[in-house]
Tab-separated table of C-alpha atoms in Angstrom:
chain	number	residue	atom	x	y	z
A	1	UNK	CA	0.000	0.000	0.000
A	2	UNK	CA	1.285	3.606	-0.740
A	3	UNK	CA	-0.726	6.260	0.442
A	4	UNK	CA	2.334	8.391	0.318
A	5	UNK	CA	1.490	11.333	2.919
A	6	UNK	CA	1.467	14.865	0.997
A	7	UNK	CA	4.206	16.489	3.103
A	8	UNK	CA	6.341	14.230	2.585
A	9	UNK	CA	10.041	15.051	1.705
A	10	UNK	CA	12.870	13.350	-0.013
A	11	UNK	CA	15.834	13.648	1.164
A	12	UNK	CA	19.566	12.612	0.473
A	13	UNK	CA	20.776	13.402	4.404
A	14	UNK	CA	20.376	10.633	6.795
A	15	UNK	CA	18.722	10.684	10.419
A	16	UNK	CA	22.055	10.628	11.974
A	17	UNK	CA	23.262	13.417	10.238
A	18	UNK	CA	19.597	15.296	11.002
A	19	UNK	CA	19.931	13.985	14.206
A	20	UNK	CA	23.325	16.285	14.353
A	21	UNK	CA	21.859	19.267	12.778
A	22	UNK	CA	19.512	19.689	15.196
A	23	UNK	CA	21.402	18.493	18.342
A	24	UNK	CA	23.019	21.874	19.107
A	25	UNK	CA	18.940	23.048	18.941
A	26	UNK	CA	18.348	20.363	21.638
A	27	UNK	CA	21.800	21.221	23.433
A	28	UNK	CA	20.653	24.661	23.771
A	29	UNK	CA	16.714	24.362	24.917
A	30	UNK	CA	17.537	21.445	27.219
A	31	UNK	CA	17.676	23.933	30.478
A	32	UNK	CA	14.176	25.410	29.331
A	33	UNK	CA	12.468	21.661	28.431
A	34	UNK	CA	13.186	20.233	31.673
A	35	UNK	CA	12.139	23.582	33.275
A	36	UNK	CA	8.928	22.882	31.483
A	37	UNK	CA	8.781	19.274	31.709
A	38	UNK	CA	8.465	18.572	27.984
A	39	UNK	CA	10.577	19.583	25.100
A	40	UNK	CA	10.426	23.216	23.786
A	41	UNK	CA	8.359	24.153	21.190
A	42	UNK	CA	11.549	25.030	19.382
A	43	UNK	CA	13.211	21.112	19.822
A	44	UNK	CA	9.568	19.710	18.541
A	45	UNK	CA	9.515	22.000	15.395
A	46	UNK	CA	12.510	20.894	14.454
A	47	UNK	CA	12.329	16.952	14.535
A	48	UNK	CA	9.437	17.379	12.875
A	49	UNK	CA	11.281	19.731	10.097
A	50	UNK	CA	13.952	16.690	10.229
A	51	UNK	CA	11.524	13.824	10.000
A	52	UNK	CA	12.770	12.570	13.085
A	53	UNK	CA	9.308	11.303	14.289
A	54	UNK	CA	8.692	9.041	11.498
A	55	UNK	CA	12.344	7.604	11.131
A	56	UNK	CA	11.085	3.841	11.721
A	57	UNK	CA	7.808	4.593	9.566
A	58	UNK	CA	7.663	2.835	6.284
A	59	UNK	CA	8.685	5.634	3.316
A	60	UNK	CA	5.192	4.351	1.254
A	61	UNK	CA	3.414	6.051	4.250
A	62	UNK	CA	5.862	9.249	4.958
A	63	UNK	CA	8.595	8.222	6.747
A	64	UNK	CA	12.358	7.536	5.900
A	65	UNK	CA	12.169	3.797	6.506
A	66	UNK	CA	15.712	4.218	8.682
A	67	UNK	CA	17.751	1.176	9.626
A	68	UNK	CA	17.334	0.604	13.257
A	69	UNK	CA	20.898	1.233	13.888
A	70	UNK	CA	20.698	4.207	12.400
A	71	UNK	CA	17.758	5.005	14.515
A	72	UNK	CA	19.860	4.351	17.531
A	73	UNK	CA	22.578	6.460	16.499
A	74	UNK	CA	20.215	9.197	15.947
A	75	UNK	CA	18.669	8.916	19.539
A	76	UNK	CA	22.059	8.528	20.893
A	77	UNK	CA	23.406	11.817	19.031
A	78	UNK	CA	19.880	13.536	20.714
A	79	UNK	CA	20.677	12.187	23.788
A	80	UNK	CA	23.770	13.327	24.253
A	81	UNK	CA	22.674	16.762	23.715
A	82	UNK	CA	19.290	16.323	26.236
A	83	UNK	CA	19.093	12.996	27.357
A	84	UNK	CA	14.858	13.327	28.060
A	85	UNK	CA	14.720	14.504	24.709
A	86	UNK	CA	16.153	11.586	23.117
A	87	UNK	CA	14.488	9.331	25.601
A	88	UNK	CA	11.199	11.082	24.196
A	89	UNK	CA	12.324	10.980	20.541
A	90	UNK	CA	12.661	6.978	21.135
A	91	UNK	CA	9.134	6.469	22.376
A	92	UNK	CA	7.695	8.996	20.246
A	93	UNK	CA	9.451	7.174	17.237
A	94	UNK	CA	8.810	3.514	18.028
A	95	UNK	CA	5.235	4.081	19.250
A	96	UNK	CA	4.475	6.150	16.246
A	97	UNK	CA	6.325	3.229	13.588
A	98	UNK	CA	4.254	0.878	16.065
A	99	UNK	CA	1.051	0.803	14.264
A	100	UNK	CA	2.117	0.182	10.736
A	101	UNK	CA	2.870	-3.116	11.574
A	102	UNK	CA	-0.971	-3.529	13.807
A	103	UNK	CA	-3.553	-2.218	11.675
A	104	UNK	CA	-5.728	-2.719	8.612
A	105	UNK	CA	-4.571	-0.637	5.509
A	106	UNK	CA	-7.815	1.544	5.994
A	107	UNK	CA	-6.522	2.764	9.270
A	108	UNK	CA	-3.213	3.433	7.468
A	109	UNK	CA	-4.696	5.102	5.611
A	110	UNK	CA	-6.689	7.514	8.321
A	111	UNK	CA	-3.554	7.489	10.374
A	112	UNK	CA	-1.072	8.367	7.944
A	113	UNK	CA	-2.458	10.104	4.942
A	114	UNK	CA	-4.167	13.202	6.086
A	115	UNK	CA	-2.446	16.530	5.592
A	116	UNK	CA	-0.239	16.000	8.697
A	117	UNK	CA	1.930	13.324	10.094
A	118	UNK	CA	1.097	11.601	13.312
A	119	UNK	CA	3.240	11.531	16.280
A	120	UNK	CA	2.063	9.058	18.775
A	121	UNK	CA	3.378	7.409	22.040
A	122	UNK	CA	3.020	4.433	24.042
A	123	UNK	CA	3.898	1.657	25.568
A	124	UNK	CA	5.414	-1.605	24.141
A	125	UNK	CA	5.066	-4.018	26.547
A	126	UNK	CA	3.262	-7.218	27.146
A	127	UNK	CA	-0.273	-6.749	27.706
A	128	UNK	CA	-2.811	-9.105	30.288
A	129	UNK	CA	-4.600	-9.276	32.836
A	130	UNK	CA	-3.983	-10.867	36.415
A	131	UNK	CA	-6.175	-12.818	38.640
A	132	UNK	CA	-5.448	-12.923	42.629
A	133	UNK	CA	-5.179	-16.469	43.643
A	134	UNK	CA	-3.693	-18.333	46.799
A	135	UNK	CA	-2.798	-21.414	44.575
A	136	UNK	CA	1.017	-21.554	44.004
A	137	UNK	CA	2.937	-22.809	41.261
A	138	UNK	CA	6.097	-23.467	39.720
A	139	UNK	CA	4.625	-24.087	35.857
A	140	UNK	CA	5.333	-21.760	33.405
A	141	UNK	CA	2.472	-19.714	31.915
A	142	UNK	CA	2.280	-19.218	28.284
């Protein structure tokens, strides 16, 4: 499926070397985001100029389809510049990449081709639900 998302843009630079153009950005608001307890207005503008967002997202539905070991050397370069802001870049990027792989290509399609990209969070882990017992066991649950 390519519902290729409208603002979109090409690009020859990868999201390491975005990552770096903006770190100095990130350096520089880092006193001011954790004064606010979120990133600046400034330091979100400008991963979403970069694409940073939707480096994990599939390039048929915007994004720039970025190795993940790229990724991680992107989040490290952020990091190292504020590390809640690359912390936040991580989650944001993952959780937003997340539902590509979850969804029916008609929610793709609502989530990914309107006139702005999404940024989403979340959390990755194992979903359930428990049930208090007093029984006692050494099996392993699947």
């Amino acid at each position: 499926m390519n519902i290729q998302n409208a603002n979109w843009k090409p690009t020859t630079e990868s999201i390491v070397d975005r990552a770096r153009k903006i770190a100095p950005l990130v350096r520089a608001e880092a006193l001011e985001s954790e004064r606010i307890g979120t990133m600046t207005p400034n330091v979100v503008a400008a991963m979403k100029e970069q694409g940073m967002f939707w480096m994990l997202v599939p390039r048929s539905l915007g994004g720039s389809q970025s190795r993940m070991s790229e990724c991680m050397e992107a989040w490290e370069e952020i990091s190292a510049a504020d590390a809640s802001a690359g912390w936040s870049l991580m989650a944001n990027a993952t959780g937003t990449a997340a539902a590509t792989a979850f969804v029916s290509d008609e929610a793709l399609a609502t989530i990914y081709g309107g006139s702005e990209m999404p940024i989403m969070a979340g959390m990755l882990g194992p979903g359930g639900t428990s049930v208090e017992t007093t029984e006692v066991t050494t099996e392993l649950i699947a």
